PDB file of C-alpha atoms in Angstrom:
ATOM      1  CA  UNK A 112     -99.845  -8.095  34.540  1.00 61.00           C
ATOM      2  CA  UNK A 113     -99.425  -4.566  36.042  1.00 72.00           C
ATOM      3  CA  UNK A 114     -98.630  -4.025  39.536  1.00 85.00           C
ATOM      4  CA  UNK A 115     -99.155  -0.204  39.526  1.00 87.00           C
ATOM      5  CA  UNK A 116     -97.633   0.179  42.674  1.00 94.00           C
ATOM      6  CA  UNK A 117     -93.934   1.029  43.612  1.00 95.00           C
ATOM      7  CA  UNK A 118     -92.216  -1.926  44.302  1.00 97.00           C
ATOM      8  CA  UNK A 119     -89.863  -3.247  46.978  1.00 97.00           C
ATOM      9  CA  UNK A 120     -87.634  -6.020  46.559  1.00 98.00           C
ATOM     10  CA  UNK A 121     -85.338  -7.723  48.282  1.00 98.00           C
ATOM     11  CA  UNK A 122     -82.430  -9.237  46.468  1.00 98.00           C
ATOM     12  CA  UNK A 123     -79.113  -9.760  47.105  1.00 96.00           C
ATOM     13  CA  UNK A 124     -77.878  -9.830  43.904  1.00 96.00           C
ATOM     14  CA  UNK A 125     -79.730  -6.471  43.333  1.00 97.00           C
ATOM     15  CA  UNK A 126     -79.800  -5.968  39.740  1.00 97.00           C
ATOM     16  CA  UNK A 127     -79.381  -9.204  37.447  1.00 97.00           C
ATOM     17  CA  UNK A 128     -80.744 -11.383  34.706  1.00 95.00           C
ATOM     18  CA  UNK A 129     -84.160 -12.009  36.934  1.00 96.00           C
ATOM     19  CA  UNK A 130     -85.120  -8.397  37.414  1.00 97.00           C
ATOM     20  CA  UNK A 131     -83.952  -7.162  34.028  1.00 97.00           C
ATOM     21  CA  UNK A 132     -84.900  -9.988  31.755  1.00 96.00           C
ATOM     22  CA  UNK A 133     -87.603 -10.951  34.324  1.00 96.00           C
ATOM     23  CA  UNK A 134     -89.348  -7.890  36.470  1.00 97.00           C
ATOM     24  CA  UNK A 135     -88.008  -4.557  34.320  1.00 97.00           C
ATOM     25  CA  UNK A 136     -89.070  -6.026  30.598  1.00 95.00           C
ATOM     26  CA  UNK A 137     -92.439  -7.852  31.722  1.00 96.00           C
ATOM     27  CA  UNK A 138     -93.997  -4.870  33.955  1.00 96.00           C
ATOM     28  CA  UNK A 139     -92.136  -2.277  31.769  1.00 96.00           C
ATOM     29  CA  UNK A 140     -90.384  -0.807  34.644  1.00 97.00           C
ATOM     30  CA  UNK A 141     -89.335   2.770  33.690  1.00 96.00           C
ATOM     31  CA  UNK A 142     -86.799   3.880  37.111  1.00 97.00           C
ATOM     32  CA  UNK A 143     -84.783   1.549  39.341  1.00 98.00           C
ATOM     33  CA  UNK A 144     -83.495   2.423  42.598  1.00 97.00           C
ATOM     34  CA  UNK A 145     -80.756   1.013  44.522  1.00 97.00           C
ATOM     35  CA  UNK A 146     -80.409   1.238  47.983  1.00 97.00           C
ATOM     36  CA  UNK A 147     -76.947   0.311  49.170  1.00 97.00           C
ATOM     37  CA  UNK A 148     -74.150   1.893  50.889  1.00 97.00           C
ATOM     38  CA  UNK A 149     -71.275  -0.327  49.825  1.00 96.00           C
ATOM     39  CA  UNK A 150     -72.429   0.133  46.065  1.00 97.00           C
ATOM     40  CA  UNK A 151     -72.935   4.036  46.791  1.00 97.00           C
ATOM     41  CA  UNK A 152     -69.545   3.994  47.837  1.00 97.00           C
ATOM     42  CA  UNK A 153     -67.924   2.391  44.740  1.00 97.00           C
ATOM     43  CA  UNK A 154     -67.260   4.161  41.410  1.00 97.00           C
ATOM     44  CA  UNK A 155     -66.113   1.003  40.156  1.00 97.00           C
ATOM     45  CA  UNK A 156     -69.543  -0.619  41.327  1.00 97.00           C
ATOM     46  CA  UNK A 157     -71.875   2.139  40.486  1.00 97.00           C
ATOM     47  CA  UNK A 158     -70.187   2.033  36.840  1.00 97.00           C
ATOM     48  CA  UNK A 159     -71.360  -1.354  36.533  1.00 97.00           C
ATOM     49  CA  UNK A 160     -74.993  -1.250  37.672  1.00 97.00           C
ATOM     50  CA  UNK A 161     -75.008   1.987  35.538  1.00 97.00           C
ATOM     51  CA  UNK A 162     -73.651   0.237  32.306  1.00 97.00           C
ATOM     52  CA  UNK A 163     -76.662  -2.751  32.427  1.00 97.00           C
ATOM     53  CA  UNK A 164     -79.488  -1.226  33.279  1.00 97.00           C
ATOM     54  CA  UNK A 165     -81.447  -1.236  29.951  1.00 95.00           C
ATOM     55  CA  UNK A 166     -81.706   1.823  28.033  1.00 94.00           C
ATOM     56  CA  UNK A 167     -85.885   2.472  28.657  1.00 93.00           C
ATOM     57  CA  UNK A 168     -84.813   2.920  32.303  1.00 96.00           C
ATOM     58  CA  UNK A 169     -83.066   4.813  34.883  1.00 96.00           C
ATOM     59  CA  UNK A 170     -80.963   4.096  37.856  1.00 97.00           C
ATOM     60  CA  UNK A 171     -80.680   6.196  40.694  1.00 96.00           C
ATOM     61  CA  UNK A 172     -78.164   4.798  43.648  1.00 97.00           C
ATOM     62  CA  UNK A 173     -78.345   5.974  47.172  1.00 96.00           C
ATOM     63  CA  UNK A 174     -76.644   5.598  50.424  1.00 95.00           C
ATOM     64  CA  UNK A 175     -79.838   3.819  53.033  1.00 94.00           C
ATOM     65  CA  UNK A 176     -79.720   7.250  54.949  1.00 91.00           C
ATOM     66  CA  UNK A 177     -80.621   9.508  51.658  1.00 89.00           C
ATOM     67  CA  UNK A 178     -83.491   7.863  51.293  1.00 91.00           C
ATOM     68  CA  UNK A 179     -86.402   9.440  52.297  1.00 87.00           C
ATOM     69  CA  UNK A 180     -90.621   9.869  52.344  1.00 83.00           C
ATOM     70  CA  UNK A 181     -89.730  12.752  50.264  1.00 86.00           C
ATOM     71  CA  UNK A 182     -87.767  11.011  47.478  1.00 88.00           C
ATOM     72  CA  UNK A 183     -90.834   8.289  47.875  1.00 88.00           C
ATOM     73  CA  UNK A 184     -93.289  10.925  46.791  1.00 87.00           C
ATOM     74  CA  UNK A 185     -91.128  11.761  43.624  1.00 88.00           C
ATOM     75  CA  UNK A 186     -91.316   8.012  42.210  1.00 92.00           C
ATOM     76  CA  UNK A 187     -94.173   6.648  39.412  1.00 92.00           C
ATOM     77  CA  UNK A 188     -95.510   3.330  39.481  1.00 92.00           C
ATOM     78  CA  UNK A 189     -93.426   2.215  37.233  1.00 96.00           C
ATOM     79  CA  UNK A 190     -90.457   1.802  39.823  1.00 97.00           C
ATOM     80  CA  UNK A 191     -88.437  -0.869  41.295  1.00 98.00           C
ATOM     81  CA  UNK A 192     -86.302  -0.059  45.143  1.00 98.00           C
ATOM     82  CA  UNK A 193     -84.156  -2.785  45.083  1.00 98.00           C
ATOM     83  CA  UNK A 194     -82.412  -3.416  48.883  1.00 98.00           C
ATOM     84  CA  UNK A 195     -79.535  -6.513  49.359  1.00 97.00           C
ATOM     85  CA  UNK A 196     -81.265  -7.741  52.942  1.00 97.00           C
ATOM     86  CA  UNK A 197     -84.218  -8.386  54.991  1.00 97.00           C
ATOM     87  CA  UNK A 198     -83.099  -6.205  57.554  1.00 97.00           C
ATOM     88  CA  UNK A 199     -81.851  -3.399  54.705  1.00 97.00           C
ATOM     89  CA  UNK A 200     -85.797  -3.932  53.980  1.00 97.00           C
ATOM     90  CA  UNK A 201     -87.172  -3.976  58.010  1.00 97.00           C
ATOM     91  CA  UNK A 202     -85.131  -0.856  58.544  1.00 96.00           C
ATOM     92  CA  UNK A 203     -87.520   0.873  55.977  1.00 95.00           C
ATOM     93  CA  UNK A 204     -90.768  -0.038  58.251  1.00 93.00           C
ATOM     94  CA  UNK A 205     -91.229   3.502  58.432  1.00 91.00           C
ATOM     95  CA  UNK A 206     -91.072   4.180  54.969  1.00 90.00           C
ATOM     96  CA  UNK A 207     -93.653   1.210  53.983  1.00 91.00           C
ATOM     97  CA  UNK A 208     -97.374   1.988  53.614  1.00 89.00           C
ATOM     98  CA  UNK A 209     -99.974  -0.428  52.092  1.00 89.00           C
ATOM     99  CA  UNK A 210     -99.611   1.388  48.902  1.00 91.00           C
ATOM    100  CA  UNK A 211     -96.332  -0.634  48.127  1.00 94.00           C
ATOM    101  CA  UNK A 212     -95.781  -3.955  46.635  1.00 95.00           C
ATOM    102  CA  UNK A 213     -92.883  -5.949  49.356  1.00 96.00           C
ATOM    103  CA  UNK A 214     -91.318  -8.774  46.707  1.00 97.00           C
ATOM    104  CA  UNK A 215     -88.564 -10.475  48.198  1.00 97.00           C
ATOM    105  CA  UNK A 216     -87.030 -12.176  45.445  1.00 97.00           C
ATOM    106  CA  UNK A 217     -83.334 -13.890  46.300  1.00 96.00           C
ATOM    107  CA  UNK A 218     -81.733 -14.307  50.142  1.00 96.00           C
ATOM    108  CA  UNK A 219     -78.739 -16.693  49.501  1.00 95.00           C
ATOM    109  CA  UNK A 220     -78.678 -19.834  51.514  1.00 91.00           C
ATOM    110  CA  UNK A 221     -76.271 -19.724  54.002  1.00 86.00           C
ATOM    111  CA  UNK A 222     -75.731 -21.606  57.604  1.00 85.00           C
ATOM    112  CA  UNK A 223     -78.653 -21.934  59.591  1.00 84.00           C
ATOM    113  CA  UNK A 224     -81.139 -20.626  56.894  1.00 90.00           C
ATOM    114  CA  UNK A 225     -84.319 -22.456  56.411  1.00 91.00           C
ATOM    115  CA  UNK A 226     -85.700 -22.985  52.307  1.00 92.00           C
ATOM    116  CA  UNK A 227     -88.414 -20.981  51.165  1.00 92.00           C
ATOM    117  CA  UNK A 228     -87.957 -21.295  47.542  1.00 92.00           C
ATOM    118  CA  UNK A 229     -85.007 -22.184  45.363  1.00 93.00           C
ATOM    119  CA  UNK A 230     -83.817 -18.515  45.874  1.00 95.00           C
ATOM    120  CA  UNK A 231     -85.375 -17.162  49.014  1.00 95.00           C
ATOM    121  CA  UNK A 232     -83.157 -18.838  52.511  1.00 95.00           C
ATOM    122  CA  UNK A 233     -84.301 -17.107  56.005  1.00 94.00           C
ATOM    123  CA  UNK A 234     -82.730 -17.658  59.333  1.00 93.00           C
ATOM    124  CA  UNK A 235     -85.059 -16.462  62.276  1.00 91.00           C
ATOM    125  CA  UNK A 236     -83.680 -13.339  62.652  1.00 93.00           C
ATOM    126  CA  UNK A 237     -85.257 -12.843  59.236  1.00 94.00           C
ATOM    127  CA  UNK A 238     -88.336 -14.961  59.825  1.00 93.00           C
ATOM    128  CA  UNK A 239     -89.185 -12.249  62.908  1.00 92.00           C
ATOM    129  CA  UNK A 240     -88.409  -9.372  60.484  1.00 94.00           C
ATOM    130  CA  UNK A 241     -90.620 -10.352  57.944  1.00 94.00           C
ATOM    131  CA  UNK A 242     -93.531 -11.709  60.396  1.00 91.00           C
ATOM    132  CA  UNK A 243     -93.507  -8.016  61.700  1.00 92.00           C
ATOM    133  CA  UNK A 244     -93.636  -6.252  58.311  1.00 94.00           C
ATOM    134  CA  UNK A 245     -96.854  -8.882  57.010  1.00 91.00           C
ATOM    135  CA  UNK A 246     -98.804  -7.620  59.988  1.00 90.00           C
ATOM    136  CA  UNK A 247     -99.251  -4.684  58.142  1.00 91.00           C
ATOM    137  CA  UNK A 248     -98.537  -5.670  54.657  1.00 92.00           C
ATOM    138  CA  UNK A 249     -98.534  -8.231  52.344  1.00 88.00           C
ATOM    139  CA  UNK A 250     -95.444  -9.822  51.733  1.00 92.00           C
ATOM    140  CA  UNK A 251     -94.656 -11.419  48.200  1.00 94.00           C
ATOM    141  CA  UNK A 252     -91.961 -14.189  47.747  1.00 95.00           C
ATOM    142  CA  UNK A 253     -91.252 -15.122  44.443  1.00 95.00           C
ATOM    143  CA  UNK A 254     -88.114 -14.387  41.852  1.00 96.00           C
ATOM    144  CA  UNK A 255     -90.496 -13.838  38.957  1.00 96.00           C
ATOM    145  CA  UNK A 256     -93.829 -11.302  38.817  1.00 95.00           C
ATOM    146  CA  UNK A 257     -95.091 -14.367  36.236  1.00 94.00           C
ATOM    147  CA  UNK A 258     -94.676 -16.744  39.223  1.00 93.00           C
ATOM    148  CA  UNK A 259     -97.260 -18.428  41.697  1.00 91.00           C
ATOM    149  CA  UNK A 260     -95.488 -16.512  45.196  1.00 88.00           C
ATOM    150  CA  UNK A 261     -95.378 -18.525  47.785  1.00 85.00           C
ATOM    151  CA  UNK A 262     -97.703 -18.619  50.372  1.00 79.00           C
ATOM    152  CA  UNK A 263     -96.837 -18.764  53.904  1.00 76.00           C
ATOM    153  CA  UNK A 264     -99.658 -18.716  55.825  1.00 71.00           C
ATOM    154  CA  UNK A 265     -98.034 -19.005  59.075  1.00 71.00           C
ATOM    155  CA  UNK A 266     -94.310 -17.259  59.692  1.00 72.00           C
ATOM    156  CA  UNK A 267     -94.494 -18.342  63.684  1.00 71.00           C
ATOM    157  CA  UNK A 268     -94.822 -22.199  62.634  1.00 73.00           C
ATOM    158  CA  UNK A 269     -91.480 -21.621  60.773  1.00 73.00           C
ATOM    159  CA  UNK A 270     -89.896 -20.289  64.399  1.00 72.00           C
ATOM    160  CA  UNK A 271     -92.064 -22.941  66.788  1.00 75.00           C
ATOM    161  CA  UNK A 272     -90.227 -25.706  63.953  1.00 74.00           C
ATOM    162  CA  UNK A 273     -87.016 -24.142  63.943  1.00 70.00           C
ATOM    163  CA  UNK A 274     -86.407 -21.700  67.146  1.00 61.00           C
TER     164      UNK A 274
ATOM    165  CA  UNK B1486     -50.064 -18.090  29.011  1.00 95.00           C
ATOM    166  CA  UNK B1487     -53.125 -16.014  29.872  1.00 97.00           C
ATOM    167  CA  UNK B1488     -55.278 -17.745  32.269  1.00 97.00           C
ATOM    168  CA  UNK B1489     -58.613 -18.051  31.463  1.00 98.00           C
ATOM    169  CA  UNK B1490     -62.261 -18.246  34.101  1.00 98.00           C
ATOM    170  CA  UNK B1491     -65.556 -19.447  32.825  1.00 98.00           C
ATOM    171  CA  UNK B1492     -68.045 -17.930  34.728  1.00 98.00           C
ATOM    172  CA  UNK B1493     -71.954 -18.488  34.381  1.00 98.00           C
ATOM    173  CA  UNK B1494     -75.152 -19.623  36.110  1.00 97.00           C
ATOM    174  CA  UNK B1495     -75.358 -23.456  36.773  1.00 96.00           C
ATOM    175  CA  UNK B1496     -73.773 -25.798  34.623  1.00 97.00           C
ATOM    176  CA  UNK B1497     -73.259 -24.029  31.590  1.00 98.00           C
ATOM    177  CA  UNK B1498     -69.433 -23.383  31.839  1.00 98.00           C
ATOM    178  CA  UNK B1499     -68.742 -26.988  32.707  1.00 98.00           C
ATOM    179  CA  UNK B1500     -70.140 -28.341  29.960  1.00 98.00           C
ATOM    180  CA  UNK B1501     -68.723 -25.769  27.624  1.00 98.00           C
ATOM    181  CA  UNK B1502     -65.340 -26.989  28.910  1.00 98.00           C
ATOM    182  CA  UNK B1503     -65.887 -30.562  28.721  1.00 98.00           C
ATOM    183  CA  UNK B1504     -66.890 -29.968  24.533  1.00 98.00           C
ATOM    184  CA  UNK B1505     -64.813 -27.722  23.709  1.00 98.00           C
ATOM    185  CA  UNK B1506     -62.349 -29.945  25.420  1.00 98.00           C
ATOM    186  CA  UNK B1507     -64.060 -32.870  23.045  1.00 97.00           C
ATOM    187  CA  UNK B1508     -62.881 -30.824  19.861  1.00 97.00           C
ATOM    188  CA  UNK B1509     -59.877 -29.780  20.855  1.00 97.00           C
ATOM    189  CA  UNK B1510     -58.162 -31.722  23.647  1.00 97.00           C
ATOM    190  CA  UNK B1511     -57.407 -30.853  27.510  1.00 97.00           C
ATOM    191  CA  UNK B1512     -56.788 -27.190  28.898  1.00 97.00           C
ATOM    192  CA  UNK B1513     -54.432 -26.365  31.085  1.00 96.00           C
ATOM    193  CA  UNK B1514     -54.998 -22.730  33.279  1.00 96.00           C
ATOM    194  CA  UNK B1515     -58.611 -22.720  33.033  1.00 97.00           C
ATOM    195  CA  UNK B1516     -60.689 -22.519  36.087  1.00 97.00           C
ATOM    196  CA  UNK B1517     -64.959 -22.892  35.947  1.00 98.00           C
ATOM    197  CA  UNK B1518     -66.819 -21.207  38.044  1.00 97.00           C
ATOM    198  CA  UNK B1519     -70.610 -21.382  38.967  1.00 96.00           C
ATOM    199  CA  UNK B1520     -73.672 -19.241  40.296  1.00 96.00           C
ATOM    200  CA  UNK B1521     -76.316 -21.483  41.319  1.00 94.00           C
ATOM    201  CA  UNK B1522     -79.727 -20.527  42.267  1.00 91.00           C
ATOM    202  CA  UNK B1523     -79.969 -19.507  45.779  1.00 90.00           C
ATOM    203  CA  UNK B1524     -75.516 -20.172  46.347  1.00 90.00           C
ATOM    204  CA  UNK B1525     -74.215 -16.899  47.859  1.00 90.00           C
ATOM    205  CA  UNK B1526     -72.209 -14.526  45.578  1.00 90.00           C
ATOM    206  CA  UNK B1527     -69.888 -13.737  48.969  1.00 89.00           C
ATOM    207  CA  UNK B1528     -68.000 -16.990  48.726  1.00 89.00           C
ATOM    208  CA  UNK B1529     -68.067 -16.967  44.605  1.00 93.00           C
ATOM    209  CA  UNK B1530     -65.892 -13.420  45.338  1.00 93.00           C
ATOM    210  CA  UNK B1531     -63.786 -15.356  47.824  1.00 94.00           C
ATOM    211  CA  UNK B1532     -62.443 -17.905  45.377  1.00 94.00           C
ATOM    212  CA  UNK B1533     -62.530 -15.250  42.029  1.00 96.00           C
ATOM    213  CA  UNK B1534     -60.205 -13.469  44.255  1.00 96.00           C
ATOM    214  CA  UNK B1535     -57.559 -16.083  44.754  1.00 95.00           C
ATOM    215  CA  UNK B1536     -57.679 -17.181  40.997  1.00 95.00           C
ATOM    216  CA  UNK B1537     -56.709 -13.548  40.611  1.00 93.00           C
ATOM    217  CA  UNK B1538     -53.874 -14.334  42.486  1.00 93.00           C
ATOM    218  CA  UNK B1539     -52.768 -17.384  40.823  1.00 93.00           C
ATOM    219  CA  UNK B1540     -52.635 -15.737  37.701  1.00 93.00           C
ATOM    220  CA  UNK B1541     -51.470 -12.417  38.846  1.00 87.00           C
ATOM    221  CA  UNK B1542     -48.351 -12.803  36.337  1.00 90.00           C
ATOM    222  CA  UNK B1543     -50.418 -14.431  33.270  1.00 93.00           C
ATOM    223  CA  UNK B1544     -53.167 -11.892  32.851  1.00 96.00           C
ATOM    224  CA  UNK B1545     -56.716 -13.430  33.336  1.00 97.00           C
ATOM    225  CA  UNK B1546     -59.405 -13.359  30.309  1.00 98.00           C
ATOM    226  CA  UNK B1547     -62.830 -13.973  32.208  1.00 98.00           C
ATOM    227  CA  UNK B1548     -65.588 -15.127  30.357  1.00 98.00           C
ATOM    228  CA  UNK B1549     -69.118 -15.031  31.082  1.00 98.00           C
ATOM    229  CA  UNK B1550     -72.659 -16.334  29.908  1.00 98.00           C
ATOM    230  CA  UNK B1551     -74.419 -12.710  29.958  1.00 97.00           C
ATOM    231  CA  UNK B1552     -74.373  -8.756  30.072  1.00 97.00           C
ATOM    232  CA  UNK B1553     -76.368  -8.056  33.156  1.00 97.00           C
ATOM    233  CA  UNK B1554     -76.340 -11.040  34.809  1.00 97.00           C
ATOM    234  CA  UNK B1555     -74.928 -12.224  38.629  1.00 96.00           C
ATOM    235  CA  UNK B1556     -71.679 -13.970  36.832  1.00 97.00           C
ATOM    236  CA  UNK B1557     -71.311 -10.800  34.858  1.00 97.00           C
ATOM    237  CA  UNK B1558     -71.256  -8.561  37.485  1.00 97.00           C
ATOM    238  CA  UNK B1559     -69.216 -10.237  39.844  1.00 97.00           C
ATOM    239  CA  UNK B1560     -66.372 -10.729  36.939  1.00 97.00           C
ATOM    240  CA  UNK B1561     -66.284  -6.723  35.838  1.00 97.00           C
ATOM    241  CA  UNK B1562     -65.230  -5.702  39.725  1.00 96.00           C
ATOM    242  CA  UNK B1563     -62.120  -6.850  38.649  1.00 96.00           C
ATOM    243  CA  UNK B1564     -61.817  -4.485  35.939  1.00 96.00           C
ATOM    244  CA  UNK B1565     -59.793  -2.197  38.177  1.00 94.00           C
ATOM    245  CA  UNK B1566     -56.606  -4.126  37.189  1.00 95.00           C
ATOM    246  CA  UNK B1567     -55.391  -4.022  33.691  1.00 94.00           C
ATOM    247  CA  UNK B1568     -54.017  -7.368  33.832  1.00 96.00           C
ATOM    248  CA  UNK B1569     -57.791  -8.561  33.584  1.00 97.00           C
ATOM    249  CA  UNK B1570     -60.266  -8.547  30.700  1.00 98.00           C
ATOM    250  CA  UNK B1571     -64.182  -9.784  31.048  1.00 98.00           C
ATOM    251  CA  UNK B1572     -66.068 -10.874  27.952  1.00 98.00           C
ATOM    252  CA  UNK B1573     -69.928 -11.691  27.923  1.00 98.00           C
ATOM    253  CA  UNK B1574     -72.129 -14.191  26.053  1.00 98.00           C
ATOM    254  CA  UNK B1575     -69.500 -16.890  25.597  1.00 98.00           C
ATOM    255  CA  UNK B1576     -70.278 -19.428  23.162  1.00 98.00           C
ATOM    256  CA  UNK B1577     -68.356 -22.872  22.067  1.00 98.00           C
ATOM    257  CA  UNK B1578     -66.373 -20.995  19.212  1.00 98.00           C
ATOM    258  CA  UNK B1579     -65.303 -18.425  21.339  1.00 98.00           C
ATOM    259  CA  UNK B1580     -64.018 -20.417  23.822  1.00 98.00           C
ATOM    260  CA  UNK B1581     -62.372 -22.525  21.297  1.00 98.00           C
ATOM    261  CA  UNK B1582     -60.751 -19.698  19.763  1.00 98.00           C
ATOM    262  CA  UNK B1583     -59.834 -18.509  23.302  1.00 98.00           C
ATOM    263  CA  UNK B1584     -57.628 -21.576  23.877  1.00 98.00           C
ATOM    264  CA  UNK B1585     -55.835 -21.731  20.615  1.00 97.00           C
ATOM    265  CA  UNK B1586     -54.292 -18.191  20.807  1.00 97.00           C
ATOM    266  CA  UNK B1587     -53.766 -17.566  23.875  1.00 96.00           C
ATOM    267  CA  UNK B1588     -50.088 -18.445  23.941  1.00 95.00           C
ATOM    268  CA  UNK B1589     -49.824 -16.218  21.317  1.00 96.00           C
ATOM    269  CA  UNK B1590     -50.961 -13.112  22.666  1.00 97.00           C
ATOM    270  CA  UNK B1591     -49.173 -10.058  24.884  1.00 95.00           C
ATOM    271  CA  UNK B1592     -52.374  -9.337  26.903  1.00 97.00           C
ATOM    272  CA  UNK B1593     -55.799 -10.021  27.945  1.00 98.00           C
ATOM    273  CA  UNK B1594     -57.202  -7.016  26.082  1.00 98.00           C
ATOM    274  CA  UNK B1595     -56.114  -8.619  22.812  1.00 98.00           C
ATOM    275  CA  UNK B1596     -57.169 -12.214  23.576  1.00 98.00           C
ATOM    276  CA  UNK B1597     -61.020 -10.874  24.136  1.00 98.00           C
ATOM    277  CA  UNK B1598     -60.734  -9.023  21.222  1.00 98.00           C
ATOM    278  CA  UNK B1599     -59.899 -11.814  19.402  1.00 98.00           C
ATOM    279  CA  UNK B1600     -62.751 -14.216  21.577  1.00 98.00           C
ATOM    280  CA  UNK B1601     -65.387 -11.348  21.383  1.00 98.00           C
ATOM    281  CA  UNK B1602     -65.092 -11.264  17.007  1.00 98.00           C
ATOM    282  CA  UNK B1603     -64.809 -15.180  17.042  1.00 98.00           C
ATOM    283  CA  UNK B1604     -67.950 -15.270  18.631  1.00 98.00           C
ATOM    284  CA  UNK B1605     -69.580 -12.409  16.835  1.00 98.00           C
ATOM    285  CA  UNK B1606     -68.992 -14.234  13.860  1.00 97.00           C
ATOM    286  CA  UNK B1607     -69.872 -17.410  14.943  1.00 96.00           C
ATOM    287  CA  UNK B1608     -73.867 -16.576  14.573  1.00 96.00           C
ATOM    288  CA  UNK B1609     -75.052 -17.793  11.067  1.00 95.00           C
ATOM    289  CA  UNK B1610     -78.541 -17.541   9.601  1.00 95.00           C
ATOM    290  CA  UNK B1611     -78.218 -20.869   7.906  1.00 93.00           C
ATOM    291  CA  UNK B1612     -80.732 -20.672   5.772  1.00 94.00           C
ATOM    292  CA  UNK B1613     -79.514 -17.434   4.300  1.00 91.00           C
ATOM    293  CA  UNK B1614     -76.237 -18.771   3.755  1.00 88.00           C
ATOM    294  CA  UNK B1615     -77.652 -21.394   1.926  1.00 89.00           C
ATOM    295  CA  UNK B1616     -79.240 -18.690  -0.690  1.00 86.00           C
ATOM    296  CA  UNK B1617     -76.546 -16.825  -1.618  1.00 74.00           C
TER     297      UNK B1617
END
């Protein structure tokens, strides 16, 4: 499998076993980008996404606002943005063309969040996000790239069922 | 005695416990702790953060199933204190070597050492024993 396209993923345990062992390794992933503030923000943090990232790949970490169109146009194929939310992901809608792959891989169940998968838990908020972003785009929810994603044909029914 | 916190995706640190606890009898200050699929890390942090507390005068030896991984991460935040050590891949022997020294150790930093070359060791090539 090769994607060939930049990828976009939303997980909120940003860089673990599933995208190394799973995503980096099978697609031979060659840069991975974090976009988060809080990690941005902590030496301590960055030191540890730094130190597991495997050795064929690079990690650049960025504060949401230093990302750019421009630093878009600088990135192969061969690159993972990893951001902890929907919403971190919805408040890229600018950013986002067709020419992207949209993954989201892990939302944490929490109160009030509705199952997807074993890994993916929305609340509506999220539901309305995402229903937004796959009228333009394809969304693809699944923790694995060797996985079936799942298919939601219809976001709305989720809010009719649950708003 | 050093307090020690298994740490790992589902089940795996339980059940390490309970057989290590087979071979060599019950543990006292050890604490398991779990990432399930789809369980937020937020609350994991919440109660990580008040073992810290509880064993704020021991020391704290963490141990966890893998470099990289959610469990992993979480456990080397706390690397900003010196009165806490993290060690990956845990195994049965490690764990069992864990227990048996701790009480005879100054600090955390020495019990992982001594966990970390248990567990090193601990990996045999059976057959290739067997030829020598």
């Amino acid at each position: 499998m090769s994607i060939g396209k930049i990828i976009f993923r939303v997980d909120d345990r940003l860089i673990h076993g599933q995208v190394i062992e799973g995503w980096v390794k099978y697609l031979k992933l060659k840069d991975l980008v974090l976009l988060n503030d809080r990690i941005a923000g902590d030496p301590l943090q960055k030191m540890i996404y730094s130190s597991i990232v495997p050795p064929e790949c690079t990690l650049n970490i960025l504060n949401k606002s230093n990302f750019t169109a421009d630093f878009l146009y600088k990135l192969t194929n061969k690159t993972m943005i990893l951001v902890e939310s929907v919403k971190d992901l919805y408040e890229l809608k600018n950013i986002l063309t067709a020419d992207y792959y949209i993954n989201v891989g892990c939302v944490a169940s929490r109160e009030h969040k509705i199952e997807i998968t074993d890994t993916v838990f929305l609340d509506l908020n999220e539901i309305k996000m995402l229903s937004e972003l796959r009228e333009l785009y394809d969304i693809h929810i699944k923790k694995l790239p060797w996985e079936t994603e799942v298919e939601i044909k219809n976001f709305l029914y989720l809010l009719e069922e649950n708003g | 005695m050093i307090g020690i916190i298994i740490l790992t995706h589902g089940s795996l640190g339980v059940e390490l416990l309970k057989t290590a606890e087979m071979i060599i009898g019950k543990q006292d200050k050890v604490d398991i702790l779990s990432v399930q699929s789809g369980s937020s890390l937020s609350e994991l942090a919440t109660r990580l953060d008040s073992l810290k507390e509880k064993y704020q005068n021991d020391g704290l030896l963490i141990l966890t199933d893998m470099f990289g991984g959610s469990p992993s991460n979480i456990a080397m935040a706390y690397l900003d204190d010196k009165n806490v050590e993290v060690v990956t891949g845990v195994n049965l022997p490690m764990i069992i070597k864990a227990f048996s020294i701790r009480k005879d150790v100054a600090s955390p930093q020495e019990l992982a050492k001594f966990a970390s070359n248990t567990a090193k060791d601990s990996i045999i090539i059976a057959g290739e024993l067997l030829k020598k």
